[in-house]
CSV table of C-alpha atoms in Angstrom, one decimal:
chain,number,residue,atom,x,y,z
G,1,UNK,CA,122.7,80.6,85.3
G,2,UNK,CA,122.0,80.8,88.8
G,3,UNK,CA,123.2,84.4,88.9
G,4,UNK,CA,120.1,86.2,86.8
G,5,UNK,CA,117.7,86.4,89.4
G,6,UNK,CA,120.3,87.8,91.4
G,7,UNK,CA,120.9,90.6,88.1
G,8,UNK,CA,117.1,91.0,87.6
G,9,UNK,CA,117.0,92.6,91.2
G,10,UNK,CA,120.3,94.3,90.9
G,11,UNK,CA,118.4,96.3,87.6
G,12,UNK,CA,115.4,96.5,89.7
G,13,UNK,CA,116.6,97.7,92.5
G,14,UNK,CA,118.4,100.6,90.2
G,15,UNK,CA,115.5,101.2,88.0
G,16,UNK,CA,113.3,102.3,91.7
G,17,UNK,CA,116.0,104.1,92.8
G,18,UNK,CA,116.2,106.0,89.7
G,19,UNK,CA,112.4,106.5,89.2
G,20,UNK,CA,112.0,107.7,92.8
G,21,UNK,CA,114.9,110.0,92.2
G,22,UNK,CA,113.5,111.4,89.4
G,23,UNK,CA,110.2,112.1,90.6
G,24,UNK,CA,111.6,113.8,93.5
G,25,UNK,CA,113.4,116.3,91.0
G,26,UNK,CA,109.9,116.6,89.5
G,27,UNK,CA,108.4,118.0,92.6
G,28,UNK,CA,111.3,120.4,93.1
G,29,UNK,CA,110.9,121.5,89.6
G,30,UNK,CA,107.5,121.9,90.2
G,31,UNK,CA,107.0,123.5,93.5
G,32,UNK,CA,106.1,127.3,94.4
G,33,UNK,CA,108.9,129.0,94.8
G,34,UNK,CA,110.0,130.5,98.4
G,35,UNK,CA,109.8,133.4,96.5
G,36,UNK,CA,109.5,135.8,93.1
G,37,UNK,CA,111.8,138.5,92.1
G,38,UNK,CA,109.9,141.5,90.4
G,39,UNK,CA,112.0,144.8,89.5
G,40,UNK,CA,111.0,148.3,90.9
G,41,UNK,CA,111.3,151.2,88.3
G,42,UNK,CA,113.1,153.5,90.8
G,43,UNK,CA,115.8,150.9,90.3
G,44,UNK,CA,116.1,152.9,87.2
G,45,UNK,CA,115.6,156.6,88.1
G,46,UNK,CA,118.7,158.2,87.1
G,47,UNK,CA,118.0,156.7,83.6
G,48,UNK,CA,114.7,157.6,83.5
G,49,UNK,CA,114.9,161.4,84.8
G,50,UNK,CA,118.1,161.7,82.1
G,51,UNK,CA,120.6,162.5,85.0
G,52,UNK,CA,123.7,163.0,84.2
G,53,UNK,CA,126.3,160.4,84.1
G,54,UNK,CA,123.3,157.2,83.6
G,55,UNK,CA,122.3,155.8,80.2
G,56,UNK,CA,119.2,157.5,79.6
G,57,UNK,CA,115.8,155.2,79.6
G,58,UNK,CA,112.3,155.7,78.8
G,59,UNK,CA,109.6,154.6,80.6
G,60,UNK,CA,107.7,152.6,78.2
G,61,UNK,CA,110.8,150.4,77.8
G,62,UNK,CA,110.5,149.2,81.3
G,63,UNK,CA,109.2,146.3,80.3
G,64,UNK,CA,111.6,145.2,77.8
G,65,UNK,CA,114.1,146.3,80.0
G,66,UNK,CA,113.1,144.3,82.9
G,67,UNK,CA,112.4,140.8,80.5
G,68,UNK,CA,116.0,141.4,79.1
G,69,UNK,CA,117.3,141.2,82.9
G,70,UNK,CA,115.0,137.5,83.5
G,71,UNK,CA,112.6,139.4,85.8
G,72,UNK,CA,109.1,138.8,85.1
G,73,UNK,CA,107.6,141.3,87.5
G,74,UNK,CA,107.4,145.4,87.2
G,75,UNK,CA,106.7,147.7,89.7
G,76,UNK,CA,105.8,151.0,88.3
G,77,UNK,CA,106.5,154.9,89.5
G,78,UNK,CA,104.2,157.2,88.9
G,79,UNK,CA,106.6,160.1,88.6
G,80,UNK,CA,108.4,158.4,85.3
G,81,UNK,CA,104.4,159.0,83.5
G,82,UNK,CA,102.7,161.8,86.1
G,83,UNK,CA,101.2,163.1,83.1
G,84,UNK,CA,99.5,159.9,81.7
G,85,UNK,CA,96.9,158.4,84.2
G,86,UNK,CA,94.3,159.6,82.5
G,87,UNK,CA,95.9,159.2,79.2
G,88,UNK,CA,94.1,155.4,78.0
G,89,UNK,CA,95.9,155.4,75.0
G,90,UNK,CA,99.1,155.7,76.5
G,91,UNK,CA,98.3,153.0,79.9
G,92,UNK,CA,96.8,150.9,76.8
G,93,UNK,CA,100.2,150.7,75.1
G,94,UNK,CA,102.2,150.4,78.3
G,95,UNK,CA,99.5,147.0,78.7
G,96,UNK,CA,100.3,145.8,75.4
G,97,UNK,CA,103.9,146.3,76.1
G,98,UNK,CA,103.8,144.5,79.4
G,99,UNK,CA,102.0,141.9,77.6
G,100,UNK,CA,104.1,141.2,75.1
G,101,UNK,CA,107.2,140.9,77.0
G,102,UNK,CA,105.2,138.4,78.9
G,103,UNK,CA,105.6,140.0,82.6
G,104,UNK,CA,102.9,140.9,85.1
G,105,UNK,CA,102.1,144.8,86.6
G,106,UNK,CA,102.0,144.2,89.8
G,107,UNK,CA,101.9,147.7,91.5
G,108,UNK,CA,102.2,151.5,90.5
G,109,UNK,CA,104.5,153.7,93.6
G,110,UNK,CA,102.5,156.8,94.0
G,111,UNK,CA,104.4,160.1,95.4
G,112,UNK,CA,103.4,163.7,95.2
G,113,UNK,CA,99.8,163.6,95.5
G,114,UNK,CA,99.6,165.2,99.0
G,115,UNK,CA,99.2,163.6,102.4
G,116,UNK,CA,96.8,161.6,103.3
G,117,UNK,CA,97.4,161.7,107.1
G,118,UNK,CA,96.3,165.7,106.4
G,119,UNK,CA,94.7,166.8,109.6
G,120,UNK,CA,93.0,169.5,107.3
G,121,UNK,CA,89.8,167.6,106.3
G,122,UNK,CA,89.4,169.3,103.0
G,123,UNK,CA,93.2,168.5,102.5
G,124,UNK,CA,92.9,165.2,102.9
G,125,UNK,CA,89.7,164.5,101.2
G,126,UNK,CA,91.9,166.2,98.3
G,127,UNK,CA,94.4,164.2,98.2
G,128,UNK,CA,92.2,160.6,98.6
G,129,UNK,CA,90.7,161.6,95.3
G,130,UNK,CA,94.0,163.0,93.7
G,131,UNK,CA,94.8,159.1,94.2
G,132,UNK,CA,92.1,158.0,92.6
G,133,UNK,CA,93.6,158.2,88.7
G,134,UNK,CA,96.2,155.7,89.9
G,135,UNK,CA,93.7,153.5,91.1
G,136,UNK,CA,92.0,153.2,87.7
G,137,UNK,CA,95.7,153.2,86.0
G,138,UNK,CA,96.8,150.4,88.2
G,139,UNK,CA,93.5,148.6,87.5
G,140,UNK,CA,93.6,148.9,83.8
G,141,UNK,CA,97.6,147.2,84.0
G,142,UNK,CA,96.8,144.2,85.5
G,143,UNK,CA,98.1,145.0,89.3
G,144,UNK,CA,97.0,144.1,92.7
G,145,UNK,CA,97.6,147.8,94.7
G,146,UNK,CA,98.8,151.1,94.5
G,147,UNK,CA,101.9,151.9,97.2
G,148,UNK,CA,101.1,154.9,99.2
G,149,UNK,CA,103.0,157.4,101.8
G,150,UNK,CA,100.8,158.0,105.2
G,151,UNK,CA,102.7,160.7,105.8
G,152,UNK,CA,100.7,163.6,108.2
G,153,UNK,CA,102.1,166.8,110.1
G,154,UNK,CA,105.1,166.0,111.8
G,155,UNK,CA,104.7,168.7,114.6
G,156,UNK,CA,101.6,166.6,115.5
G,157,UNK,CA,101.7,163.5,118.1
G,158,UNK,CA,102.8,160.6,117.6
G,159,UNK,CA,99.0,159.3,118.0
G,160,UNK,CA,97.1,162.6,116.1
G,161,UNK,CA,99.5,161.7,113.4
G,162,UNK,CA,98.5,157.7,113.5
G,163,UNK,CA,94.8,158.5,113.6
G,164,UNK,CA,95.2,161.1,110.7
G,165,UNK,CA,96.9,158.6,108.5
G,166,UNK,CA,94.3,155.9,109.4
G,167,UNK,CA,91.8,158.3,108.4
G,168,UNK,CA,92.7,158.9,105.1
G,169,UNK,CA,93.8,155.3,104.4
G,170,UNK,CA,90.6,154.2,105.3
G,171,UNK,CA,89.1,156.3,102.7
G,172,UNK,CA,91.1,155.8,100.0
G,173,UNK,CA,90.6,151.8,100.9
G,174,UNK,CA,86.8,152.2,100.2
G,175,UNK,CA,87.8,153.5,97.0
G,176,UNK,CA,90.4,150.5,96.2
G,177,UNK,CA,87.6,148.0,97.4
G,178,UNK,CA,85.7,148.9,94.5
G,179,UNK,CA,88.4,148.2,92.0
G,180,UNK,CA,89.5,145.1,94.2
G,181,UNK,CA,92.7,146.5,94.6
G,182,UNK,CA,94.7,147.0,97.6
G,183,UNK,CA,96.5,150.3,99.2
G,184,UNK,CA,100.0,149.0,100.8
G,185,UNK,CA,101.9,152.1,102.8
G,186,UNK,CA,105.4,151.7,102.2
G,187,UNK,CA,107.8,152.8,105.6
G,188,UNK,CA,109.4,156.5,103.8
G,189,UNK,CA,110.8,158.1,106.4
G,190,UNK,CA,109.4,159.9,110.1
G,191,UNK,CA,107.1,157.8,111.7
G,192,UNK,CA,106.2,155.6,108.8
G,193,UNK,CA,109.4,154.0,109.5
G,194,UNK,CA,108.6,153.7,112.9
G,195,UNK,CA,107.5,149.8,112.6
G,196,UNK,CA,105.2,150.0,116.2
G,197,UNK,CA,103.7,153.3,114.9
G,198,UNK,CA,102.9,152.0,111.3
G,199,UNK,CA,101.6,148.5,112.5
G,200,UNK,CA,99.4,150.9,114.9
G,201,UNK,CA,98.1,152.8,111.5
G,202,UNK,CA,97.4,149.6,110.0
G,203,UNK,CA,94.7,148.4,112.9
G,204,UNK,CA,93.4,151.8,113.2
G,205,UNK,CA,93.0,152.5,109.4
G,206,UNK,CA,90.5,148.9,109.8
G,207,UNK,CA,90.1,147.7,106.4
G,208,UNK,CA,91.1,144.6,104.8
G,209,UNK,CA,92.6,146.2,101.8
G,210,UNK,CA,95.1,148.3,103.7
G,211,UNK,CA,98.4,146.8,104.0
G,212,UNK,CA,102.3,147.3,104.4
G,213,UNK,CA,105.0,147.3,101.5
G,214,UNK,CA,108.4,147.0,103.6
G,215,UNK,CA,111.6,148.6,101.9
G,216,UNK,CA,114.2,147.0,103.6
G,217,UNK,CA,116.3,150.4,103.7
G,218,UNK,CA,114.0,152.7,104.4
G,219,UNK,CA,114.4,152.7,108.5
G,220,UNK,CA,115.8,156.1,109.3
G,221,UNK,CA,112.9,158.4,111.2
G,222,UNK,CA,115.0,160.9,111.2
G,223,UNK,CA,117.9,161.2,109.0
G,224,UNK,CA,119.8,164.6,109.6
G,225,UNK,CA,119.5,163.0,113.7
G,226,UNK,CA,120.7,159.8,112.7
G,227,UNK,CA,117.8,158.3,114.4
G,228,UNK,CA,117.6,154.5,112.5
G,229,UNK,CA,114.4,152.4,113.3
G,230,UNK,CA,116.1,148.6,113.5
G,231,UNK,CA,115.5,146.9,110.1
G,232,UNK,CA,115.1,143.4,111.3
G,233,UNK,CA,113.3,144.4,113.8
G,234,UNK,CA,110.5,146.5,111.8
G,235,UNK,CA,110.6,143.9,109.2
G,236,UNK,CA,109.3,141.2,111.4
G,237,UNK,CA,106.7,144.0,112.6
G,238,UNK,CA,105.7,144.3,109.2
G,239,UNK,CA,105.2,141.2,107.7
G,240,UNK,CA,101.9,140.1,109.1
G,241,UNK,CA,100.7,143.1,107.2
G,242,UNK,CA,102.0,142.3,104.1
G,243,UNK,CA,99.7,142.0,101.3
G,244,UNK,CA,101.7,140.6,98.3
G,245,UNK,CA,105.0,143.0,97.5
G,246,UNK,CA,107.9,144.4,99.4
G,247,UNK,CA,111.1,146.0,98.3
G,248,UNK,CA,114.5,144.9,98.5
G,249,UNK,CA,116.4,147.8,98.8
G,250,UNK,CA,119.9,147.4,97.6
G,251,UNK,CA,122.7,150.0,97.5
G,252,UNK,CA,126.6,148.7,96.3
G,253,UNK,CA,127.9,145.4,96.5
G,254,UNK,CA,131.2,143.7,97.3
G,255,UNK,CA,132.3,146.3,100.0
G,256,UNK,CA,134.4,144.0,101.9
G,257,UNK,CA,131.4,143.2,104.2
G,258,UNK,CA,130.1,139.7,103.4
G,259,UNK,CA,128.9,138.4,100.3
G,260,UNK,CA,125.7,139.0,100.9
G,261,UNK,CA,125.4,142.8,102.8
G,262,UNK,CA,125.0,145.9,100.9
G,263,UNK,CA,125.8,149.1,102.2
G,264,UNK,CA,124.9,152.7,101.5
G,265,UNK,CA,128.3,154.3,102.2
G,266,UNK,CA,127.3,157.8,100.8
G,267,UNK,CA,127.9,160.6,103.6
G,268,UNK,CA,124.8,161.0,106.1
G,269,UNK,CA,123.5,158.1,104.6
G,270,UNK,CA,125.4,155.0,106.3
G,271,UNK,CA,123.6,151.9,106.3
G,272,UNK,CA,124.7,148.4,106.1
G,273,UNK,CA,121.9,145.4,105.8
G,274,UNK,CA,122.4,141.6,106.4
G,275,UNK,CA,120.3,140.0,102.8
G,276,UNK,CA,120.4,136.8,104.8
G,277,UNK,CA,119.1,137.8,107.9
G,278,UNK,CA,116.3,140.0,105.8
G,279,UNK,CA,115.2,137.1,103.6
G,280,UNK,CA,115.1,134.7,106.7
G,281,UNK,CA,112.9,136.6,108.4
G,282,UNK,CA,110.5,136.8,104.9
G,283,UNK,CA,110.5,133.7,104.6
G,284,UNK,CA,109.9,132.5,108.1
G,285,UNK,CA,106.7,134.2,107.8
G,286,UNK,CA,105.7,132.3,105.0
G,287,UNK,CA,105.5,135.2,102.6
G,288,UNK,CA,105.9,133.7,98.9
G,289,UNK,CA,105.3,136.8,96.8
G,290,UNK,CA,107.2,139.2,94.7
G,291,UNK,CA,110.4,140.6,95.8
G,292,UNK,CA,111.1,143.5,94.4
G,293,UNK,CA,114.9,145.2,93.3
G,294,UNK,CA,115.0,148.7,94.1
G,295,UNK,CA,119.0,149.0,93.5
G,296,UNK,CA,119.5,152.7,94.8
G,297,UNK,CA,123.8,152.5,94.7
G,298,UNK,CA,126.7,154.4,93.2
G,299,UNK,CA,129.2,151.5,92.8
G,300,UNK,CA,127.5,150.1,90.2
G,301,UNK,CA,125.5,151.1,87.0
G,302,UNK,CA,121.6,150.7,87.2
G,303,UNK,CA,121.7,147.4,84.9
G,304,UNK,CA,125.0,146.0,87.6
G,305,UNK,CA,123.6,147.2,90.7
G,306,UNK,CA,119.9,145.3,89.3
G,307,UNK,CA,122.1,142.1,88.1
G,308,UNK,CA,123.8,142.2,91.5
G,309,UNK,CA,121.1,142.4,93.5
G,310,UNK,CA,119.0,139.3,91.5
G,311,UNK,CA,122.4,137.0,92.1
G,312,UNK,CA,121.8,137.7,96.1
G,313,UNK,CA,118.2,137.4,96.3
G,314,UNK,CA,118.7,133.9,93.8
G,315,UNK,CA,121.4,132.1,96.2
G,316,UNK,CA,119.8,133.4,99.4
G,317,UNK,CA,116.7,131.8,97.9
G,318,UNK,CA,118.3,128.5,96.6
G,319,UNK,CA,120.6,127.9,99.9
G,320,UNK,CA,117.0,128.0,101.9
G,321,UNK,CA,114.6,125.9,99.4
């Protein structure tokens, strides 16, 4: 008998631990996420341009594609629908499909609408409102910015080139205001992969819609000279200017070089990149937004190579939560 007040606090004492326990599994089931993983369509491209050898796509099965992969987050190219921004029926449908698989636009890629670092006035004011569709387009889906190139004459000087582009980003940022959506420059080569000359652009172009969408791959300046920009290095550069996407640019997996590098190994293209050392550095800056795949291999299919690079980006995140 004299042993049950002894057994009522034994079950007490259990019942706490096991209450406290599970609320803190309720807060870990409930907080934010270091990060989100989003899918970029150029993940896709030899499907979707019908090259030979890939499983040919469509574009308006990006969605579906992407939902079937556990990805809740697209990032659009405008060269798989050039034809279409000013089709509404057809950026109506791509909504309703986006809707209905239940994931979010977050961003249309535009290429091949000229330079806006022009030094040619005319030029550039061309090309500010040849960007303007995708504005409207990327407004009518649901996302937050259009990614842009601030590409300018490359025989100029390093700072006639930076005030160019800050030029013509500052425009086309007025425009973006008005649609409260944001113009991000993604580092594509010359001296937009130059992380001190972009972050210069960036203060120059003075507008609080401008901002940076790092590819972590994207670091050569000059690629036929071999002349590499350091990834880490320009990340960190970046990241203060980060507005709410970057790209994880992946290429094959399971090289022999850790579990967690990918390495381009194609011929004038060598580049091997530490994931942990690239998502540490994200997520010491306190950056919680999308992610986004942009598999660009040859080891793997599209769909592997996509697969591949979620299961990195999912452990890296889960060993640092």
């Amino acid at each position: 008998m004299t042993s049950a007040p002894h057994s009522r606090r034994h079950f007490l004492q259990i019942a706490t631990a096991a209450l406290a326990a599970s609320a803190t599994g309720l807060r870990a089931a409930d907080a934010e996420p270091l990060f989100k993983i989003s899918l970029a369509e150029w993940s896709l491209n030899k499907g979707m341009f019908k090259r030979e050898g890939a499983e040919p796509l469509e574009h308006l099965d990006f969605c579906k594609i992407a939902r079937s992969l556990g990805i809740d987050g697209v990032e659009y190219v405008n060269q798989m629908f050039a034809d279409k921004a000013g089709d509404l029926a057809y950026l109506e449908d791509m909504k309703k499909r986006q809707d209905d698989e239940g994931v979010k636009g977050l961003l249309i890629m535009v290429d091949r609408e000229g330079n806006l670092g022009d030094p040619d006035e005319a030029k550039q004011a061309k090309t500010v409102e040849n960007h303007l569709k995708w504005l409207d387009a990327a407004a009518l889906l649901g996302c937050h910015s259009i990614r842009v190139n601030a590409a300018s004459d490359p025989k100029l000087a390093y700072d006639e080139q930076m005030k160019h582009a800050a030029a013509g980003l500052h425009a086309l940022c007025l425009e973006a205001d008005k649609r409260g959506l944001y113009v991000v420059v993604e580092n594509h080569g010359g001296l937009s992969s130059n992380g001190l000359w972009l972050t210069g652009v960036m203060k120059l172009a003075d507008h609080a819609r401008v901002g940076i969408l790092p590819d972590f791959g994207n670091f050569y300046t000059d690629r036929n000279k071999g002349e590499l920009y350091n990834p880490y290095k320009g990340l960190r550069e970046f990241m203060p200017w980060v507005k709410k996407g970057m790209s994880a640019k992946a290429y094959d997996w399971d090289t022999g070089a850790g579990k967690h590098y990918t390495e381009d190994r194609r011929e004038g293209r060598e580049m091997t990149l530490d994931y942990q050392r690239l998502i540490e550095i994200v997520v010491k800056a306190g950056y919680k937004g999308y992610i986004g795949i942009e598999y660009e291999g040859v080891k793997h299919t599209e769909i592997e190579g996509i697969k591949r690079t979620k299961q990195a980006l999912e452990e890296l995140r889960a060993a640092m939560s």
